[in-house]
Amino acid sequence: MTVTAVVLAVALLGLSPTAAGPNIKKVALIIAQGGLGDRSYNDSGYAGLTKAAQDFGVQIKAIESRDPVGQGEQLLRQAAKAGFDLVITLEFTHFEPLARVAPDFPNTKFSILNIAVEKPNVVSVIFKEHEGSFLAGALAAMVTKDTKIPGINPRKIIGVIGGTKSVGIDKFIVGYEEGAKFIDKETKVLVSYSNSFGDPAKGKELTLAQFQQGADIVYQVAGGTGEGVIAAAKETGRYAIGVDSDQDYIAPGHVLTSMLKRVDLAVYDLVKRLVQGSLKGGAVITLGLKEGGVGLSEMKFTRHIIPKAYVDRVEQLRKDIIAGKFKVTDITQK
Amino acid sequence: MTRTVVRPQWVGELGRSFVTFSAALVIGALVMVATGRDAWGAYRTLFAVAFLGAQNLADTLLAATPLIFTGLATAVAFRAGVFNIGVEGALYLGAFAAAWIGFTLTGLPAGLLIPLAFLAAGLAGALFMLIPGALRAYLRVDEIVTTIMLNYVAISFTSYLVNYPYAVPGLANAMSPKIALAAQLPRLLPPSQLNLALIVVLLLVPLVHWLLSRTTLGYELRALGSNPIFARWSGVPVPAVILQVMLLSGFIGGLAGAGQVLGVNYRFVDNFSPGYGFDGITIALLGRNTALGSLIAAVLLGALRSGGATLELFVDIPKDLILILEATIIFFVTAEFVLTFPRRRHAGVH
């Protein structure tokens, strides 16, 4: 009844909810806290959506709210009511609202990233961050032994800064450690937690402490805190490893590589499946090295200082993991 | 013989707020016309998605609920000339306290658990205000500075709590465990999330009105707010009144947090508030520091927030329109505030 009221109200006002032909699919993307313009997670997801719109001719809408956490159910429900075929949310806290809303709209497909919501019309996307981190660890373990590279000491020590001590973050760290030990069992990996994703000063302080303990490469898995990790590397002439998006440009030559998490690809892939009719509700899509959902950056600014043999070795490891020759531990699957 | 119509002073005051709100609409319309958009259509749709239909109205009231709380919390302080900017901090501490009760005392029935959670939230907010309140009352430390700074302490403290002692393993974002089903506030108009917290705050509005207009404390705090020197010389126990006002403001701010946790999120989510506490300042000023005025102002702002989120789905009006409207309102109310309040403030508080 209330649905009718809304439609009626809108119709009376001479407006129609995003008119489209019967065959044109409509996709809504709910933007997470932080909003568009974050040069990171949200922007990446939106880039994937706009690319999908160009490639598949779907109608798209980005939904921004000042309070995506508090308005979770409302946003999901209204997007479904407005007649979108697929509603993707980038907001992590929507996992509970989504589980409540999805059953009311069996003909709408929903999607959420980084967490599995088990409902027949929800498609969850999980990234295999451990696989990408494995490659980062392997590269770091090779570079940390090579004193011919500027800023590298002879000690086999590398570091990592996590945003919080949580399974979600340790997934990266364990993969990184495994990659490092795979190259050289004696590699020591220093681990610190910043207890914040938005504290560059803390990130810098922790990184400098790790450098003092002999590390020369520090992987940041701490969001905005990572800016401090990169700043510390730049100041001391050592190296950081970026995360999520390609952060190599932030301090050219001092970000060894970045472990990319392709949110854009995830969104693009969802729309592609929708258009092709292969989007299966109730499924969990995992995006790893094989799917190109995670991986290392192209190392635009460091490629000339890293010996080609190391890059080739990393590439070989990537192929081996894809071929299933060995598996990287996923601590969330325990 | 001319007849003069005697109106209470607040009618004229609210009239000025009405002008402020209208001015915001006009400026918003000008911006839309200048950018080649249909302003009239946008406003009609905004009105429709905010108020027409039970669900839309429910979502507007849902968005307004935390704002009514924080508006009241701010209004009681501002009315006394005490510029408490710390409602956001009280809200965070209250939210965590309510969540803690909700996920710890899971065996209790709803009838006990919910009042207890609200009470704990209020006490947490009040306790937080004890620090800047006492500093202001007895040592004359500027409460604006202390409350702004203490917000960070409160928010970071709750962040610590959900990142370490109360972290839920296996979740990528920091949040507390889920509260017991019995602690979750019943919905008033399902499927909308509008919940019992609205009733709580609607009961609070007349209570605050009564307190401000009919009690000794209310008289004293109004006296203090309108003329500190007069208040002092007429025997108002200034430090005691300031402290009580701060505690009350913190208590209501804490309740705001409880409302969001028990009624909407069912957890304490790290950094969950988009600034409800600070919105309280706009609302209190727009509502002329009265209980009823705060209620109206909060519903208007809630309509913008709720309607704005829906607006994007129907017409090609970006949510920036909502930002323009809000910014204009804030501009006008602060302009007036800046022009009048410092005069009173420096009229010799000490």
XYZ file of C-alpha atoms in Angstrom:
684
model
C 0.000 0.000 0.000
C 2.746 2.399 0.935
C 4.611 1.481 -2.235
C 1.534 2.501 -4.159
C 1.419 5.772 -2.251
C 4.976 6.622 -3.220
C 4.472 5.691 -6.856
C 1.224 7.638 -6.904
C 2.796 10.664 -5.308
C 5.645 10.634 -7.754
C 3.343 10.037 -10.700
C 1.069 12.906 -9.657
C 4.047 15.171 -9.591
C 4.720 14.307 -13.187
C 7.897 12.402 -12.555
C 8.695 8.809 -13.153
C 11.376 6.831 -11.389
C 14.279 6.791 -13.839
C 12.453 5.841 -16.996
C 14.123 3.198 -19.096
C 13.216 0.728 -21.792
C 12.116 -2.713 -20.698
C 15.405 -4.323 -21.683
C 17.748 -1.785 -20.209
C 18.991 -3.006 -16.847
C 19.228 -0.552 -14.003
C 21.967 -0.657 -11.384
C 22.271 1.374 -8.198
C 25.480 1.743 -6.232
C 25.218 2.827 -2.595
C 28.297 4.805 -1.654
C 29.977 4.022 1.680
C 30.990 6.382 4.482
C 33.609 8.769 3.207
C 31.634 9.462 0.050
C 32.643 9.995 -3.548
C 35.881 11.852 -4.022
C 37.831 9.724 -1.541
C 40.394 8.829 -4.245
C 40.117 5.307 -2.940
C 37.445 2.728 -2.215
C 34.272 4.622 -3.203
C 35.792 6.258 -6.265
C 37.128 2.933 -7.417
C 33.705 1.297 -7.128
C 32.080 4.165 -8.979
C 34.705 3.987 -11.746
C 33.801 0.324 -12.268
C 30.133 1.248 -12.449
C 30.617 4.012 -15.050
C 32.809 1.732 -17.155
C 30.134 -0.957 -17.017
C 27.544 1.611 -18.090
C 29.620 2.461 -21.148
C 30.342 -1.145 -22.063
C 26.921 -2.661 -21.451
C 24.543 0.272 -21.842
C 22.995 -0.161 -18.417
C 21.400 2.708 -16.556
C 23.285 3.579 -13.393
C 22.776 5.623 -10.270
C 25.153 6.329 -7.433
C 23.353 6.891 -4.144
C 25.181 9.046 -1.648
C 23.940 9.715 1.849
C 25.374 11.784 4.626
C 24.493 8.987 7.026
C 24.906 5.662 5.181
C 25.222 3.768 8.479
C 22.022 5.052 10.119
C 20.025 5.038 6.871
C 21.152 1.545 5.844
C 17.773 -0.144 5.615
C 16.105 2.925 4.133
C 18.632 3.275 1.319
C 18.511 -0.409 0.394
C 14.737 -0.543 0.557
C 14.174 2.590 -1.493
C 16.669 1.580 -4.142
C 14.807 -1.712 -4.475
C 11.443 0.065 -4.571
C 12.689 2.445 -7.261
C 12.947 -0.552 -9.543
C 16.654 -1.193 -9.879
C 17.554 -4.677 -11.077
C 20.753 -4.738 -9.082
C 21.561 -2.787 -5.929
C 25.216 -2.887 -4.939
C 26.267 -1.463 -1.585
C 29.828 -0.460 -0.825
C 28.988 0.205 2.841
C 30.251 -2.646 4.993
C 27.845 -2.002 7.891
C 24.940 -2.789 5.540
C 25.404 -6.526 5.998
C 22.716 -6.709 8.677
C 20.235 -4.257 7.105
C 20.699 -6.115 3.813
C 19.840 -9.447 5.397
C 16.607 -7.855 6.653
C 15.664 -6.017 3.441
C 16.602 -8.551 0.742
C 13.802 -11.065 1.513
C 11.194 -8.323 0.913
C 12.353 -7.835 -2.689
C 12.839 -11.307 -4.169
C 12.960 -9.923 -7.720
C 15.782 -7.519 -6.978
C 19.395 -8.638 -6.835
C 21.583 -7.163 -4.113
C 25.301 -7.245 -3.715
C 27.734 -6.468 -0.920
C 31.521 -6.521 -0.763
C 33.956 -8.003 1.764
C 31.405 -10.046 3.680
C 29.111 -12.934 2.841
C 25.375 -12.363 3.325
C 23.515 -15.602 2.827
C 20.241 -14.769 1.135
C 18.895 -16.214 -2.118
C 18.969 -12.849 -3.903
C 22.238 -11.514 -2.493
C 25.548 -11.908 -4.267
C 28.535 -11.406 -1.980
C 31.970 -10.504 -3.242
C 35.042 -11.516 -1.270
C 38.583 -10.592 -2.239
C 41.483 -12.991 -1.793
C 43.698 -10.330 -0.257
C 45.991 -13.057 1.079
C 46.999 -13.996 -2.478
C 47.981 -10.469 -3.465
C 49.743 -9.975 -0.133
C 51.695 -13.182 -0.739
C 53.219 -11.641 -3.871
C 54.003 -8.417 -1.990
C 55.765 -10.434 0.738
C 57.705 -12.465 -1.824
C 58.913 -9.355 -3.625
C 59.855 -7.665 -0.337
C 61.824 -10.732 0.813
C 63.887 -10.685 -2.382
C 64.511 -6.952 -2.332
C 65.438 -6.785 1.384
C 68.490 -8.983 0.782
C 69.821 -7.004 -2.168
C 72.101 -4.247 -0.861
C 72.788 -3.077 -4.417
C 69.348 -1.488 -4.309
C 69.524 1.999 -2.707
C 68.250 2.179 0.859
C 68.464 -1.579 1.470
C 70.443 -2.964 4.416
C 71.854 -6.504 4.537
C 69.469 -7.652 7.250
C 66.604 -9.905 6.206
C 63.931 -7.909 7.988
C 60.721 -6.486 6.536
C 57.687 -4.977 8.266
C 53.935 -4.551 8.078
C 51.548 -2.095 9.781
C 47.974 -3.296 10.293
C 45.080 -0.927 10.990
C 43.574 -3.113 13.700
C 44.170 -6.538 15.126
C 41.311 -8.249 13.332
C 40.830 -11.250 11.107
C 40.101 -8.947 8.157
C 43.519 -7.313 8.488
C 45.443 -10.401 9.561
C 44.302 -11.997 6.311
C 46.675 -9.605 4.534
C 49.455 -9.962 7.081
C 49.514 -13.769 7.110
C 49.639 -13.848 3.302
C 52.484 -11.339 3.329
C 54.466 -13.360 5.875
C 53.869 -16.553 3.933
C 55.134 -14.949 0.723
C 58.260 -13.687 2.485
C 59.057 -17.045 4.107
C 58.403 -18.783 0.804
C 61.352 -16.895 -0.693
C 63.596 -17.149 2.368
C 62.655 -18.932 5.559
C 64.955 -16.647 7.536
C 63.091 -13.472 6.608
C 61.898 -11.766 9.750
C 58.562 -9.933 9.516
C 57.894 -7.191 12.075
C 54.186 -6.652 12.751
C 52.625 -3.560 14.369
C 49.032 -2.378 14.668
C 48.121 1.292 14.549
C 44.627 0.922 16.079
C 43.397 3.457 13.577
C 42.749 3.767 9.875
C 43.033 7.536 9.847
C 46.155 8.422 11.802
C 49.133 9.126 9.491
C 51.241 10.410 12.411
C 50.899 7.066 14.187
C 51.665 5.230 10.962
C 54.842 7.210 10.513
C 55.972 6.668 14.077
C 55.431 2.886 13.900
C 57.198 2.685 10.555
C 60.220 4.631 11.783
C 60.384 2.254 14.760
C 60.395 -0.738 12.406
C 63.100 0.881 10.276
C 65.199 1.278 13.431
C 64.790 -2.407 14.136
C 66.353 -3.160 10.771
C 63.421 -3.265 8.392
C 63.772 -1.494 5.064
C 60.390 -2.299 3.469
C 57.087 -1.794 5.298
C 53.701 -2.927 3.960
C 50.778 -0.768 5.036
C 47.374 -2.376 5.627
C 45.930 0.575 7.487
C 44.000 2.855 5.104
C 44.677 6.538 5.763
C 47.224 5.669 8.452
C 49.305 4.306 5.577
C 49.990 7.822 4.327
C 52.370 8.073 7.292
C 54.021 4.771 6.378
C 54.727 6.104 2.904
C 55.925 9.454 4.289
C 58.372 7.665 6.613
C 59.756 5.626 3.708
C 60.219 8.738 1.613
C 61.951 10.650 4.405
C 64.411 7.909 5.262
C 65.034 6.745 1.703
C 63.503 3.342 2.342
C 60.389 1.615 0.975
C 56.713 1.262 1.658
C 54.203 -1.063 0.029
C 50.807 0.484 -0.693
C 47.417 -1.148 -0.368
C 43.945 -1.240 -2.002
C 44.568 1.282 -4.794
C 47.779 2.025 -6.700
C 49.633 4.234 -4.213
C 52.956 4.141 -6.054
C 52.516 7.734 -7.199
C 52.243 9.133 -3.669
C 56.030 8.973 -3.174
C 57.478 7.918 -6.549
C 60.410 5.549 -6.095
C 59.667 4.922 -2.421
C 56.558 2.830 -2.784
C 57.986 -0.494 -3.903
C 54.629 -1.671 -5.162
C 50.958 -1.614 -4.129
C 48.711 -4.555 -3.379
C 45.652 -3.729 -5.440
C 42.146 -4.650 -4.453
C 40.076 -4.043 -7.540
C 36.748 -2.759 -6.233
C 36.166 -1.311 -9.702
C 36.593 -4.747 -11.205
C 34.230 -6.270 -8.660
C 31.472 -3.773 -9.496
C 32.130 -4.115 -13.223
C 32.026 -7.889 -12.953
C 28.689 -7.816 -11.106
C 27.092 -5.652 -13.801
C 28.577 -7.857 -16.510
C 27.069 -10.942 -14.927
C 23.732 -9.166 -14.578
C 23.685 -8.262 -18.269
C 24.779 -11.741 -19.334
C 22.159 -13.290 -17.102
C 24.718 -15.200 -15.077
C 24.346 -13.303 -11.817
C 23.365 -16.026 -9.378
C 21.788 -15.002 -6.103
C 22.961 -16.695 -2.946
C 26.472 -17.030 -4.343
C 29.771 -15.770 -3.024
C 32.085 -14.512 -5.742
C 35.722 -14.680 -4.753
C 38.103 -12.462 -6.641
C 41.722 -13.516 -6.401
C 44.802 -13.444 -8.601
C 43.078 -15.648 -11.139
C 40.224 -13.226 -11.665
C 42.490 -10.185 -11.520
C 40.619 -8.999 -8.431
C 43.847 -8.616 -6.461
C 47.436 -8.216 -7.583
C 50.475 -5.995 -7.554
C 50.668 -2.585 -9.230
C 52.669 -2.112 -12.418
C 55.495 -0.542 -10.355
C 55.818 2.403 -12.679
C 58.317 4.249 -10.472
C 60.316 1.331 -9.057
C 60.581 -1.051 -11.973
C 64.015 0.332 -12.929
C 65.514 -0.283 -9.479
C 64.135 -3.788 -8.966
C 66.173 -6.468 -10.765
C 64.169 -8.089 -13.525
C 64.767 -11.543 -12.049
C 62.711 -10.586 -8.959
C 59.816 -9.272 -11.008
C 59.911 -12.425 -13.124
C 59.931 -14.591 -10.016
C 56.853 -12.789 -8.672
C 55.147 -13.259 -12.017
C 55.989 -16.979 -11.910
C 54.544 -17.239 -8.373
C 51.383 -15.525 -9.585
C 51.032 -18.074 -12.378
C 51.744 -20.938 -9.976
C 49.052 -19.794 -7.559
C 46.577 -19.379 -10.421
C 47.513 -22.841 -11.706
C 46.855 -24.196 -8.244
C 50.424 -25.450 -7.694
C 50.209 -24.265 -4.095
C 47.731 -22.458 -1.903
C 48.173 -19.359 0.207
C 46.671 -19.660 3.687
C 43.377 -17.831 4.107
C 42.928 -17.360 7.845
C 39.259 -16.447 7.419
C 38.626 -19.983 6.152
C 39.689 -21.655 9.381
C -8.300 52.990 20.264
C -5.881 50.589 18.811
C -5.894 47.035 19.857
C -2.601 45.338 20.330
C -2.343 41.625 19.970
C -0.230 40.208 22.717
C 1.829 37.291 21.534
C 4.341 35.307 23.479
C 7.885 36.262 22.600
C 8.747 32.868 21.147
C 6.187 33.263 18.351
C 8.213 36.136 16.954
C 11.425 34.204 17.531
C 10.174 31.179 15.620
C 8.929 33.556 12.931
C 12.513 34.619 12.347
C 13.551 30.994 12.025
C 10.814 30.544 9.453
C 12.348 33.413 7.480
C 15.751 31.736 7.743
C 14.382 28.469 6.418
C 12.544 30.219 3.587
C 15.674 32.151 2.661
C 17.539 28.863 2.393
C 14.883 27.530 0.038
C 15.122 30.668 -2.110
C 18.909 30.456 -2.333
C 18.700 26.751 -3.127
C 16.199 27.559 -5.878
C 18.458 30.262 -7.319
C 21.371 27.834 -7.478
C 19.215 25.243 -9.208
C 17.829 27.713 -11.744
C 21.322 29.050 -12.392
C 22.494 25.516 -13.163
C 19.543 24.902 -15.443
C 17.463 22.696 -13.208
C 13.798 22.664 -12.353
C 13.729 24.137 -8.857
C 9.968 23.934 -8.383
C 9.926 20.299 -9.460
C 12.806 19.487 -7.146
C 11.070 21.027 -4.148
C 7.796 19.298 -4.941
C 9.567 15.972 -5.159
C 11.546 16.689 -2.012
C 8.313 17.442 -0.179
C 6.695 14.294 -1.558
C 9.534 11.964 -0.650
C 9.892 13.521 2.788
C 6.260 13.762 3.890
C 3.784 12.034 1.575
C 3.011 8.428 2.389
C 3.359 6.735 5.739
C 6.748 5.210 4.965
C 8.259 8.462 3.750
C 6.995 10.287 6.795
C 8.318 7.490 9.004
C 11.768 7.750 7.405
C 11.760 11.509 7.934
C 10.916 11.047 11.611
C 13.564 8.334 11.828
C 16.175 10.758 10.525
C 14.830 13.435 12.880
C 14.933 11.288 16.040
C 18.641 11.684 16.930
C 18.440 15.334 15.890
C 15.571 16.081 18.281
C 17.630 14.593 21.122
C 20.785 16.548 20.274
C 18.769 19.699 19.605
C 17.231 19.487 23.079
C 20.614 18.685 24.636
C 22.133 21.758 23.048
C 19.134 24.023 23.655
C 19.101 23.526 27.440
C 22.754 24.539 27.609
C 22.551 27.442 25.175
C 19.473 28.751 26.963
C 21.659 29.219 30.018
C 24.371 30.873 27.968
C 26.516 27.779 28.396
C 28.010 26.878 25.040
C 28.261 23.152 25.236
C 29.734 21.821 21.994
C 30.300 18.399 23.558
C 26.971 16.750 22.756
C 28.665 14.656 20.051
C 31.043 13.184 22.629
C 28.196 12.506 25.059
C 26.298 10.814 22.225
C 29.202 8.460 21.497
C 29.683 7.523 25.140
C 25.938 7.087 25.591
C 25.769 4.933 22.477
C 28.503 2.671 23.762
C 27.001 2.459 27.249
C 23.628 1.453 25.770
C 25.283 -1.105 23.525
C 27.259 -2.515 26.448
C 24.085 -3.013 28.482
C 22.444 -4.498 25.393
C 25.098 -7.103 24.661
C 26.085 -7.845 28.264
C 22.852 -8.157 30.269
C 21.311 -10.364 27.621
C 19.179 -12.344 30.041
C 16.979 -9.423 31.075
C 13.477 -8.877 29.682
C 12.891 -5.953 27.323
C 10.914 -4.029 29.928
C 13.976 -3.868 32.123
C 16.766 -3.938 29.578
C 15.613 -0.981 27.471
C 15.086 1.504 30.348
C 18.389 0.360 31.833
C 20.216 0.923 28.543
C 18.742 4.421 28.187
C 19.612 5.212 31.797
C 23.197 3.997 31.394
C 23.525 6.058 28.214
C 22.240 9.180 29.922
C 24.544 8.687 32.892
C 27.539 8.126 30.629
C 26.786 11.376 28.813
C 26.257 13.258 32.076
C 29.422 11.862 33.630
C 31.352 13.009 30.582
C 29.988 16.538 31.034
C 31.059 16.559 34.662
C 34.594 17.452 33.565
C 33.952 20.534 31.387
C 30.932 21.390 33.561
C 32.913 21.574 36.783
C 35.789 23.342 35.073
C 33.393 25.966 33.756
C 31.345 26.306 36.925
C 34.095 26.498 39.488
C 37.270 27.460 37.636
C 35.747 29.504 34.808
C 37.514 27.477 32.141
C 35.965 28.225 28.764
C 33.524 25.405 28.062
C 33.646 25.851 24.285
C 37.314 24.880 24.185
C 37.068 22.038 26.692
C 33.974 20.455 25.158
C 35.348 20.628 21.610
C 38.564 18.969 22.747
C 36.846 16.375 24.926
C 34.745 15.246 21.956
C 37.894 13.744 20.480
C 38.696 12.024 23.748
C 35.209 10.497 23.950
C 35.053 9.400 20.302
C 38.568 7.934 20.361
C 37.824 6.168 23.621
C 34.786 4.414 22.141
C 36.864 3.634 19.071
C 39.452 1.990 21.311
C 36.745 -0.022 23.047
C 35.408 -1.557 19.836
C 38.856 -2.037 18.336
C 40.291 -3.850 21.346
C 38.354 -5.062 24.388
C 34.998 -5.387 22.607
C 36.167 -6.070 19.059
C 34.190 -8.671 17.170
C 36.587 -11.096 15.536
C 35.985 -11.817 11.882
C 34.544 -8.447 10.894
C 36.504 -6.072 8.691
C 35.118 -2.951 10.395
C 35.281 -2.189 14.092
C 31.961 -2.642 15.886
C 30.655 -4.035 19.138
C 28.801 -7.339 19.400
C 25.130 -7.188 18.503
C 22.729 -6.234 21.290
C 20.176 -8.764 22.564
C 16.888 -8.982 20.697
C 15.125 -7.784 23.852
C 17.161 -4.562 23.767
C 16.163 -3.728 20.191
C 13.469 -1.065 20.147
C 10.201 -2.091 18.488
C 9.390 -0.484 15.153
C 6.424 1.855 14.946
C 5.597 1.646 11.235
C 7.364 -1.339 9.731
C 9.142 -1.826 7.438
C 10.580 1.623 8.227
C 13.119 1.548 11.018
C 11.241 4.286 12.840
C 11.191 3.011 16.396
C 10.330 3.588 20.013
C 13.155 6.122 20.382
C 10.838 8.637 18.707
C 8.279 8.149 21.475
C 11.001 8.569 24.087
C 12.143 11.841 22.583
C 8.578 13.052 22.041
C 8.012 12.577 25.769
C 11.226 14.423 26.442
C 10.115 17.518 24.510
C 7.283 18.550 26.917
C 9.477 17.524 29.840
C 12.233 19.890 28.764
C 9.654 22.578 28.017
C 8.241 22.155 31.516
C 11.692 22.216 33.035
C 12.649 25.402 31.230
C 9.418 27.267 31.921
C 8.019 25.939 35.181
C 10.863 24.975 37.482
C 13.302 26.903 39.628
C 16.252 25.535 37.689
C 14.541 26.595 34.480
C 14.012 30.100 35.766
C 17.578 30.338 37.000
C 19.129 29.066 33.814
C 17.025 31.398 31.700
C 18.001 34.275 33.961
C 21.637 33.283 33.620
C 21.323 33.045 29.867
C 19.640 36.376 29.331
C 21.583 38.490 31.804
C 24.379 36.916 33.858
C 24.954 40.004 35.986
C 21.315 40.319 36.887
C 21.180 36.598 37.594
C 24.142 36.791 39.925
C 22.856 39.808 41.813
C 19.403 38.347 42.161
C 20.854 35.355 43.960
C 21.069 32.688 41.294
C 23.675 30.120 42.423
C 25.571 30.485 39.162
C 28.166 27.659 39.471
C 25.559 25.127 40.604
C 23.218 26.077 37.765
C 25.991 25.822 35.165
C 27.001 22.396 36.420
C 23.426 21.127 36.463
C 22.820 22.438 32.965
C 25.918 20.699 31.636
C 24.965 17.406 33.281
C 21.453 17.641 31.884
C 22.772 18.444 28.415
C 25.142 15.470 28.591
C 22.374 13.198 29.846
C 20.121 14.045 26.883
C 23.081 13.741 24.502
C 23.742 10.260 25.876
C 20.109 9.294 25.252
C 20.561 10.294 21.605
C 23.301 7.682 21.284
C 21.160 5.048 22.955
C 18.346 5.749 20.487
C 20.600 5.064 17.494
C 22.117 1.901 18.965
C 18.922 0.351 20.330
C 16.654 1.510 17.533
C 18.699 1.528 14.333
C 22.155 -0.051 14.293
C 21.730 -2.712 17.028
C 25.467 -2.386 17.663
C 27.969 0.271 18.485
C 29.650 0.961 15.153
C 32.990 2.769 15.256
C 32.542 6.377 14.087
C 28.856 5.807 13.362
C 27.649 9.379 13.842
C 27.718 11.749 10.871
C 27.753 14.584 13.413
C 24.328 14.347 15.073
C 25.749 16.170 18.082
C 26.971 19.097 16.010
C 23.688 19.163 14.105
C 22.155 19.821 17.514
C 23.751 23.271 17.468
C 22.029 24.196 14.197
C 18.759 22.786 15.474
C 18.903 24.551 18.824
C 19.700 27.870 17.158
C 17.032 27.406 14.492
C 14.595 26.378 17.238
C 15.515 29.449 19.302
C 16.735 27.234 22.157
C 13.212 26.113 22.942
C 11.994 22.540 23.231
C 9.193 22.904 20.713
C 11.377 24.906 18.341
C 14.041 22.198 18.456
C 11.422 19.588 17.640
C 10.233 21.497 14.568
C 13.757 22.328 13.409
C 14.861 18.701 13.807
C 11.917 17.417 11.768
C 12.704 19.928 8.994
C 16.348 18.885 8.954
C 15.325 15.228 9.137
C 13.089 15.787 6.113
C 16.028 17.225 4.182
C 18.247 14.294 5.169
C 15.735 11.563 4.523
C 14.180 13.183 1.476
C 17.596 14.046 0.099
C 18.698 10.425 0.127
C 15.576 9.418 -1.790
C 15.532 12.417 -4.097
C 18.526 11.157 -6.044
C 16.623 8.045 -6.979
C 13.803 9.885 -8.678
C 15.093 13.063 -10.232
C 18.400 14.303 -11.432
C 18.953 16.478 -8.411
C 22.250 15.819 -6.727
C 22.407 15.625 -2.981
C 24.413 18.846 -3.149
C 21.065 20.658 -3.138
C 20.540 19.366 0.386
C 24.021 20.537 1.326
C 23.300 23.989 -0.083
C 20.050 24.203 1.890
C 21.694 23.046 5.106
C 24.696 25.298 4.642
C 22.479 28.325 4.047
C 20.464 27.593 7.178
C 23.644 27.204 9.197
C 24.998 30.421 7.704
C 21.953 32.446 8.699
C 21.548 31.035 12.190
C 25.229 31.411 13.010
C 25.333 34.912 11.596
C 22.573 35.893 13.959
C 24.182 33.963 16.804
C 27.527 35.649 16.285
C 25.860 39.046 16.227
C 23.877 38.608 19.427
C 25.364 36.012 21.746
C 28.927 37.207 22.299
C 27.473 40.486 23.482
C 25.544 38.653 26.164
C 28.443 36.380 26.882
C 30.865 39.189 27.530
C 28.328 41.249 29.371
C 30.126 40.167 32.511
C 29.668 36.496 33.183
C 32.036 36.678 36.084
